[in-house]
CSV table of C-alpha atoms and ligand atoms in Angstrom, one decimal:
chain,number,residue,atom,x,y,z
A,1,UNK,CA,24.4,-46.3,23.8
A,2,UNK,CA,25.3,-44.6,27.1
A,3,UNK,CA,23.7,-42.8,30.3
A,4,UNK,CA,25.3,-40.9,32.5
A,5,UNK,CA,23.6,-41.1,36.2
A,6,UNK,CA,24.8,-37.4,37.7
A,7,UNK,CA,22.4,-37.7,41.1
A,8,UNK,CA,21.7,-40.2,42.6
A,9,UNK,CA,19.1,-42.8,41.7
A,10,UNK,CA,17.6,-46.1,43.5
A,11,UNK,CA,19.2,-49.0,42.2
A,12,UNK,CA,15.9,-50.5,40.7
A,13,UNK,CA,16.5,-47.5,37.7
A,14,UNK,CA,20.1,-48.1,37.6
A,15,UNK,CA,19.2,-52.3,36.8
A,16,UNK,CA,16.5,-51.4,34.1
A,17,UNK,CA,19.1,-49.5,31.8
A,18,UNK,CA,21.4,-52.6,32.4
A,19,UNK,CA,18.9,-54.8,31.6
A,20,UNK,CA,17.9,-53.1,28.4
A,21,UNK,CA,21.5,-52.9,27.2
A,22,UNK,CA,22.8,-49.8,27.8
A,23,UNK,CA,25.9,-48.9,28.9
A,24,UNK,CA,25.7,-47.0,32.6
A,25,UNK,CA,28.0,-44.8,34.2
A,26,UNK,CA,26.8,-43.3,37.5
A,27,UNK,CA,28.5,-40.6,38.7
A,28,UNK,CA,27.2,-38.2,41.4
A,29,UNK,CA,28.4,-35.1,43.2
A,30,UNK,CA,30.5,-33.9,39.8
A,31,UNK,CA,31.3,-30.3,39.3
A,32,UNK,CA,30.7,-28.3,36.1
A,33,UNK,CA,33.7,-28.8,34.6
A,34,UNK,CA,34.1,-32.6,35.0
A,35,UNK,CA,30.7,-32.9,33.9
A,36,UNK,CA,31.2,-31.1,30.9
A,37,UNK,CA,33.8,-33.9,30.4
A,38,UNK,CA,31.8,-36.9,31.5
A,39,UNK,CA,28.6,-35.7,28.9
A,40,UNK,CA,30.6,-36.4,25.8
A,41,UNK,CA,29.4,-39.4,24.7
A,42,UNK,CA,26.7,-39.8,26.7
A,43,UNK,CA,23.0,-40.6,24.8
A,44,UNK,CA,21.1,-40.1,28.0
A,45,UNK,CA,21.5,-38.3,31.0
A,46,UNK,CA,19.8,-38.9,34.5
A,47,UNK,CA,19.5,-36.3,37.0
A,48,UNK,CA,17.4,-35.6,40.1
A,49,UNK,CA,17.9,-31.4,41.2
A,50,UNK,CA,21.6,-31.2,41.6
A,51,UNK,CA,22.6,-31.4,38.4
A,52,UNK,CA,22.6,-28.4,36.7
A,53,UNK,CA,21.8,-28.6,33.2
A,54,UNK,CA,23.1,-25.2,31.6
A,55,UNK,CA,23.5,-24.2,28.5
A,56,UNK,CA,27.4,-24.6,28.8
A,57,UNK,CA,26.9,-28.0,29.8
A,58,UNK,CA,24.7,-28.3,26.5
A,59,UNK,CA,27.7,-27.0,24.7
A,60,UNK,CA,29.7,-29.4,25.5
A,61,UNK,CA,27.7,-32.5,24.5
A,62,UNK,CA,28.2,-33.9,21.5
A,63,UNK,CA,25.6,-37.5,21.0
A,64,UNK,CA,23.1,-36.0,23.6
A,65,UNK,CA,19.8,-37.2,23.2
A,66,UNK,CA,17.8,-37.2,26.1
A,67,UNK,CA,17.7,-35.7,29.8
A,68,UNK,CA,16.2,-37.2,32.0
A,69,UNK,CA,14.8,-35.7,35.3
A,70,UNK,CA,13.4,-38.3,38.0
A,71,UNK,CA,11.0,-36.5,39.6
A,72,UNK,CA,8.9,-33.4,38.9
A,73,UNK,CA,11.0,-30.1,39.5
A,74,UNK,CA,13.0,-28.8,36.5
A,75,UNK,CA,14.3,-25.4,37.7
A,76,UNK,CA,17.8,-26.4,37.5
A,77,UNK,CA,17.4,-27.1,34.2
A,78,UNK,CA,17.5,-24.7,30.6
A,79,UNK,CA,14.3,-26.5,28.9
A,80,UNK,CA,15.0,-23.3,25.9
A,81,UNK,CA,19.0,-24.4,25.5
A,82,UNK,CA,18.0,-28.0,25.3
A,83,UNK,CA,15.3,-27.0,23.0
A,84,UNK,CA,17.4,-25.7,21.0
A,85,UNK,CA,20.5,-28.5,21.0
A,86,UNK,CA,17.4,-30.7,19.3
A,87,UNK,CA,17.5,-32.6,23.5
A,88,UNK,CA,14.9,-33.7,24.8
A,89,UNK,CA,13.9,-33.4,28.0
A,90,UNK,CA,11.5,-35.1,29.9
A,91,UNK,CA,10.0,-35.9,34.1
A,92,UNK,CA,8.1,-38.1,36.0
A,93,UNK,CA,5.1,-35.8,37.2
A,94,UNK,CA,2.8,-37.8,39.4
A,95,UNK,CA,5.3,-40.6,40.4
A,96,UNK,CA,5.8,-38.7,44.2
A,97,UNK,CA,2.6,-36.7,44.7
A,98,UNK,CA,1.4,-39.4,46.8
A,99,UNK,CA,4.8,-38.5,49.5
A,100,UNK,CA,4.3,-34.6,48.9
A,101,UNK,CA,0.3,-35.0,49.9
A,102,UNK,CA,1.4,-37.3,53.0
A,103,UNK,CA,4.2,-34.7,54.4
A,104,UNK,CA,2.0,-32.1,54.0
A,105,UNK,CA,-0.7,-33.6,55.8
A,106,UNK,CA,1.7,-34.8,57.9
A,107,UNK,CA,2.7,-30.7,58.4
A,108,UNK,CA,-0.9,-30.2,58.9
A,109,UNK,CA,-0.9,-32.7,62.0
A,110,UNK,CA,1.7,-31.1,63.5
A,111,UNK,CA,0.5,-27.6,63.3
A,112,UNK,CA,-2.7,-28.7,65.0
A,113,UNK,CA,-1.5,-30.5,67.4
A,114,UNK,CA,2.0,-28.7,68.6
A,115,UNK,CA,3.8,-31.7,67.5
A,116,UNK,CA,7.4,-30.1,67.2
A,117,UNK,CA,7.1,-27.9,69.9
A,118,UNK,CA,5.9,-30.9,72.1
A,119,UNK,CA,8.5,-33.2,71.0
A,120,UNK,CA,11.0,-30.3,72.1
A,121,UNK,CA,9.6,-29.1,75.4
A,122,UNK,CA,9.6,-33.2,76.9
A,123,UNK,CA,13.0,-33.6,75.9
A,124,UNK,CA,14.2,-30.4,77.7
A,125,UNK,CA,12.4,-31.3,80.5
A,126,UNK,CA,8.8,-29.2,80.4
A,127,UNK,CA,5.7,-30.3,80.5
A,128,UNK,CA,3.4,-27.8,78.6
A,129,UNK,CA,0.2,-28.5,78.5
A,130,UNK,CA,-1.7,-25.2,78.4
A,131,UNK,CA,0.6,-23.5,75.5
A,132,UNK,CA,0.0,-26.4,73.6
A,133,UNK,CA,-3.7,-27.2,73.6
A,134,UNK,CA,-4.4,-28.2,70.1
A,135,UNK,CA,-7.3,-27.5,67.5
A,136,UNK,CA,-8.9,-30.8,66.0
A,137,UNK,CA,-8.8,-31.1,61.9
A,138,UNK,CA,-13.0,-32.3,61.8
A,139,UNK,CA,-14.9,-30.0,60.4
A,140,UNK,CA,-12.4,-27.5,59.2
A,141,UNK,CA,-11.9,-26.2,56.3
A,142,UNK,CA,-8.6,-27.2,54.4
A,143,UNK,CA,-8.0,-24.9,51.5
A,144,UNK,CA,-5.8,-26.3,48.3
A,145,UNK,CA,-3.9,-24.3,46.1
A,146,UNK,CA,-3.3,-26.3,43.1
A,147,UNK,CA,-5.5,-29.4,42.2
A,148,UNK,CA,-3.2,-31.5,40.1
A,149,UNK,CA,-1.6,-35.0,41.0
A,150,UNK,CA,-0.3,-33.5,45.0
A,151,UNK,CA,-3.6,-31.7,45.4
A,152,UNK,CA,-6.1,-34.4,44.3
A,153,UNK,CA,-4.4,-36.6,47.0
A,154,UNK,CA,-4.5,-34.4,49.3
A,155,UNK,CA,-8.4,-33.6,49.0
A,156,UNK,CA,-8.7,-37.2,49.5
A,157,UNK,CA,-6.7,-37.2,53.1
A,158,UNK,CA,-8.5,-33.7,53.7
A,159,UNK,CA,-11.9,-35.9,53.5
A,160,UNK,CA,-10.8,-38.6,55.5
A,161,UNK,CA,-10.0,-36.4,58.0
A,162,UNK,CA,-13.8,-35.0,58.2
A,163,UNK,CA,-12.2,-31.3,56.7
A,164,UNK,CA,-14.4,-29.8,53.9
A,165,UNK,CA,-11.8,-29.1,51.5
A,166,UNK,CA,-12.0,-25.9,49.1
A,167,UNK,CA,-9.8,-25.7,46.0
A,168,UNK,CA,-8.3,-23.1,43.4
A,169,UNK,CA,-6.1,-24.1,40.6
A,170,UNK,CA,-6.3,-21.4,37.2
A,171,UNK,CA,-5.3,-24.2,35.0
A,172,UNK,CA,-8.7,-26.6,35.9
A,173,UNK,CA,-12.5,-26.1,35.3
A,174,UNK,CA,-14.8,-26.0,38.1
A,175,UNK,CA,-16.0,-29.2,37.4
A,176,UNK,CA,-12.7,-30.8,37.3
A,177,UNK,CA,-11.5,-29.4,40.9
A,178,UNK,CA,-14.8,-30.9,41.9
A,179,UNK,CA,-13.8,-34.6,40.1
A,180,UNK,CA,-10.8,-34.2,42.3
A,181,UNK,CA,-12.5,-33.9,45.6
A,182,UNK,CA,-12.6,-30.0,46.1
A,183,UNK,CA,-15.3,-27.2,46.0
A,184,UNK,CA,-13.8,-25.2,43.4
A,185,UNK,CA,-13.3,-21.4,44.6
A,186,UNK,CA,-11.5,-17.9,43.6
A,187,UNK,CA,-8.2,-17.1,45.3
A,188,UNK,CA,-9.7,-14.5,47.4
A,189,UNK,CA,-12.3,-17.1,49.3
A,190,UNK,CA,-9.5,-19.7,49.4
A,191,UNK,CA,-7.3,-17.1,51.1
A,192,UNK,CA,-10.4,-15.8,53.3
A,193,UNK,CA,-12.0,-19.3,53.9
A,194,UNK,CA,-9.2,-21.7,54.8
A,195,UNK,CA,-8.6,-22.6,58.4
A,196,UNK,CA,-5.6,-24.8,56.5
A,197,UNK,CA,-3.8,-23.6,53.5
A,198,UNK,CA,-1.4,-25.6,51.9
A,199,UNK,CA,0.3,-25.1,48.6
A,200,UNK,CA,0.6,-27.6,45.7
A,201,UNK,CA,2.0,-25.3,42.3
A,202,UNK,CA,4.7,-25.2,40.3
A,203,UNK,CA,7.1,-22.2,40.9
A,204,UNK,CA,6.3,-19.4,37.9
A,205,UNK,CA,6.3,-16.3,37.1
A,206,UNK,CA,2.8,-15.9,38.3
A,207,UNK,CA,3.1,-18.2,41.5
A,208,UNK,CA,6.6,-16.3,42.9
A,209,UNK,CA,6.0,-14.3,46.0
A,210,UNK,CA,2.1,-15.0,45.5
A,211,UNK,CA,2.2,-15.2,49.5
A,212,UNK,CA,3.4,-11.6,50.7
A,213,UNK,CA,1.9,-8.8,53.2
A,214,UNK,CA,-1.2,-8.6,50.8
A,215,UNK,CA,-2.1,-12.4,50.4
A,216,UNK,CA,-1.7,-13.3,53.7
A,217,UNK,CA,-3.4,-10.2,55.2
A,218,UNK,CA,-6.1,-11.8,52.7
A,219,UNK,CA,-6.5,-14.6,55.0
A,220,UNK,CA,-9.1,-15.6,57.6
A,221,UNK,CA,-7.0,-14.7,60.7
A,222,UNK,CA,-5.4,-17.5,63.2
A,223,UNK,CA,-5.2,-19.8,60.0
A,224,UNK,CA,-2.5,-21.9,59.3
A,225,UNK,CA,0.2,-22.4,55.9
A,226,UNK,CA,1.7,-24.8,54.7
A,227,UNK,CA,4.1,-24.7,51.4
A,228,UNK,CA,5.5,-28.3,50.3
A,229,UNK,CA,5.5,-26.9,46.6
A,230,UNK,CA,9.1,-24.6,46.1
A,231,UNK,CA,10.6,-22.0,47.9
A,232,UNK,CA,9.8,-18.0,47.1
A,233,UNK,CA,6.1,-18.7,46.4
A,234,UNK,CA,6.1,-17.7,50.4
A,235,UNK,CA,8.0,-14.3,50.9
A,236,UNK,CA,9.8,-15.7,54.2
A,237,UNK,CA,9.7,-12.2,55.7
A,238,UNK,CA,6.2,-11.5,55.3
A,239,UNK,CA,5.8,-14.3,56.7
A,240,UNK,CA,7.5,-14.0,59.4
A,241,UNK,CA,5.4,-10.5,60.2
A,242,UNK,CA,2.3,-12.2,59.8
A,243,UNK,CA,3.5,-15.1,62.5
A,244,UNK,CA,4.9,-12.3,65.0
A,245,UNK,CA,1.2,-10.6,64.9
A,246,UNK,CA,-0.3,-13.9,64.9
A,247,UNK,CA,-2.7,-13.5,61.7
A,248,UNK,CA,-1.2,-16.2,61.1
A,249,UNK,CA,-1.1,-19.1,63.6
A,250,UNK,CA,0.8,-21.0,62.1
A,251,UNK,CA,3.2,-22.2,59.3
A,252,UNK,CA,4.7,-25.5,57.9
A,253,UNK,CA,7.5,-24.9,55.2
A,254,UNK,CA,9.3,-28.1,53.6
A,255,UNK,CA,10.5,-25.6,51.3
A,256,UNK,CA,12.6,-22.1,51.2
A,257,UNK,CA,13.8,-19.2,49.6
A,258,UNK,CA,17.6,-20.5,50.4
A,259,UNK,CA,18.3,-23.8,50.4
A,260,UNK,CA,19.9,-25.0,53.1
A,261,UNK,CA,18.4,-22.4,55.0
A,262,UNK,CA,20.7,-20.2,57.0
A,263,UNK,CA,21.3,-20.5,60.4
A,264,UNK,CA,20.6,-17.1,61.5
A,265,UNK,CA,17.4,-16.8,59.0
A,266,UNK,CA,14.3,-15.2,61.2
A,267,UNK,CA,12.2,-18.0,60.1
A,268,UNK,CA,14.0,-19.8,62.6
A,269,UNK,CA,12.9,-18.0,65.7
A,270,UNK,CA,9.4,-18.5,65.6
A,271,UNK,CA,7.9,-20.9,67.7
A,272,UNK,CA,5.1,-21.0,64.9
A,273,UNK,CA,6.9,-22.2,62.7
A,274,UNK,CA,7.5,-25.9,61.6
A,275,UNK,CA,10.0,-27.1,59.0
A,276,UNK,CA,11.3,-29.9,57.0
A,277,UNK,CA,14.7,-29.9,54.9
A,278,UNK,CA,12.8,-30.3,51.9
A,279,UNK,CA,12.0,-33.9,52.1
A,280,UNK,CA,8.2,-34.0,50.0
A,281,UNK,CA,9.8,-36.8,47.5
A,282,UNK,CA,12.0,-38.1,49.8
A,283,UNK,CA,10.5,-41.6,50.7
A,284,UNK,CA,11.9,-45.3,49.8
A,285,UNK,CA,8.6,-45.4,47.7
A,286,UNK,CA,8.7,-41.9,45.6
A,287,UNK,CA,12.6,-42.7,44.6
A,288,UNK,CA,12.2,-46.3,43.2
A,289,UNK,CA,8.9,-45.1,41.6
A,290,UNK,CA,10.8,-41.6,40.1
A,291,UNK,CA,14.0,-44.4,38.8
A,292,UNK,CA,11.9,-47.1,37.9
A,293,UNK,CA,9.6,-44.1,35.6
A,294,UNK,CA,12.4,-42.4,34.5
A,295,UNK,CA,14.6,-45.6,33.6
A,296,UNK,CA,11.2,-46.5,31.4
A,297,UNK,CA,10.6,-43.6,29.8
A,298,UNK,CA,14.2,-42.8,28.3
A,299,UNK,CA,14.9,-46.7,27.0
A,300,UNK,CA,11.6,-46.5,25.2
A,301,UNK,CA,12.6,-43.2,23.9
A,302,UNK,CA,16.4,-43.6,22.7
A,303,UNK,CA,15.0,-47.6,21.4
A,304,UNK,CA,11.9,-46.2,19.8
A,305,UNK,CA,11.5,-42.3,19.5
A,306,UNK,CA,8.8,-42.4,21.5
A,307,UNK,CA,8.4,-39.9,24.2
A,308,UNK,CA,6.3,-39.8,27.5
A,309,UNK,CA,6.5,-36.9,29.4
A,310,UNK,CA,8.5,-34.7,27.7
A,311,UNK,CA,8.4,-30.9,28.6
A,312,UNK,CA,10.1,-30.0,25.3
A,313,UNK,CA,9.9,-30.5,21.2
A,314,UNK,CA,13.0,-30.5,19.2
A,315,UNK,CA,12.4,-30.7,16.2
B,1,9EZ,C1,-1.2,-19.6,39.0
B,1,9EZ,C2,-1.5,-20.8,39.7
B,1,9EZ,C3,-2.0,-20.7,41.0
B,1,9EZ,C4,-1.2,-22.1,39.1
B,1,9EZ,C5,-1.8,-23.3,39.3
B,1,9EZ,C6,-1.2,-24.2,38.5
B,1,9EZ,C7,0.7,-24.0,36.8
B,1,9EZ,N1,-0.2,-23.5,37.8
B,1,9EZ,N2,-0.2,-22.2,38.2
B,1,9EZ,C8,-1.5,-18.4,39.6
B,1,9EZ,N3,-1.4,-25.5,38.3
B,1,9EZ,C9,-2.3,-19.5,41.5
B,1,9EZ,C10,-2.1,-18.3,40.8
């Protein structure tokens, strides 16, 4: 049997195919149309977010089994048409939370502190000390959205860090968002009550544009956001509004409504504003763990029929 490798994946997921006797092709950077040449005969396919996985695409397989997505996101691909084409598809949820929940603390760190805008000032030759006196984590209160695998880590660092740590996450009971470190809360005290917001959902229909004028004029005033999660559950220019009249102090986004973001985007005037090219998974850990999962999961299901972590059922 074959996979196809269309993103590209640590060489620890690449071996374990190999070693389980399929036959590997790994080919990244493909447009459409070659790929829609390079999926016939193909039993599994590995992807990461480039590869998009469209119905057309679909189409034009012919033994397609399985598609694989190492890592968590699956915007870019249509779960309904592979539904449909009797694919399955399946992630690796929880394989980089632990990177997500570190960069956004790390985000958190650098909001306090004036990290970026330190880091900047010394290398052009300044030496502010008054614009950037700092606020100190201890005793403040973090506020989660979302208490699955990324949250639940980073309630632990939240408590490390002496913060009392609140949490709100639809999908848990309150006793469950307690089990995972936070005291559970409505949206409208998490908004009013965090010092520290940081974001840890999925992007749906309900979560889109969840941050706009009337959220974040919701929020306790001077506090700070951070989204690590996906771009658009922030409306960038509200945002931005909400930085220029400083409710709020701060923001850290790994994360954007265009990706790459464009150069003249107002975002990137504020000196509030800190930002990552959307590295949350991007460690040496999270990518051997994501290909190492991924690599697992789709042997045992084209060998055995068994599935983990599939977001789909064909029949
Ligand atoms: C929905 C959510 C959060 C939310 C939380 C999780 C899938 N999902 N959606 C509406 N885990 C806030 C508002």
């Amino acid at each position: 049997m074959k996979i196809l490798i269309s993103d590209p994946l640590a060489a620890q997921g690449v071996q374990i195919f190999k070693d389980q006797g399929f036959e590997v092709e790994v080919k990244t950077g493909m447009k459409p149309d070659e790929l829609k040449q390079a999926i016939k005969g193909v039993h599994g396919l590995v992807i990461r977010s480039a590869t998009k996985v469209t119905a057309d695409l679909l189409a034009a397989a012919d033994v397609l089994k399985v598609v694989g997505r190492a890592g968590t996101g699956l915007d870019n691909v249509d779960i309904p048409a592979a539904t449909a084409k009797g694919v399955i598809v399946m992630n690796t949820p929880g394989q980089n939370s632990n990177a997500a929940a570190e960069l956004a603390m790390g985000h958190i760190f650098a909001l306090a502190r004036h990290i970026a805008r330190g880091t900047r000032g010394v290398k052009e030759g300044k030496w502010e000390k008054k614009q950037l006196r700092g606020t100190e984590l201890k005793g403040k209160t973090l506020g989660i959205l979302g208490m699955g695998n990324i949250g639940r880590i980073l309630a632990e660092l939240g408590t490390g860090v002496k913060m009392k740590v609140i949490g709100y996450d639809p999908y848990f009971s309150a006793e469950d968002i307690k089990a995972r470190g936070a005291e559970p809360v409505s949206l409208d005290e998490l908004l009013a009550r965090a010092d520290f917001l940081s974001i840890h959902v999925p992007k749906t229909k309900e979560t889109a544009g969840l941050f706009n004028a009337a959220t974040l004029a919701k929020m306790k005033k001077g506090a700070y956001l951070i989204n690590c999660a996906r771009g658009g559950i922030v409306k960038e220019e509200d945002l931005c509004d909400a930085l220029t009249s400083g409710q709020i102090a701060g923001a850290a986004l790994d994360v954007f409504e265009v990706e790459p973001v464009p150069a003249d985007s107002r975002l990137l005037f504020s000196d509030d504003l800190v930002c990552t090219p959307h590295l949350g998974a991007n460690t040496h850990e999270a990518q051997v763990n994501v290909a190492v999962a991924v690599a697992n999961q789709m042997s045992k299901y084209l060998k055995t029929g068994e599935a983990e972590f599939a977001v789909n059922a064909p029949k």
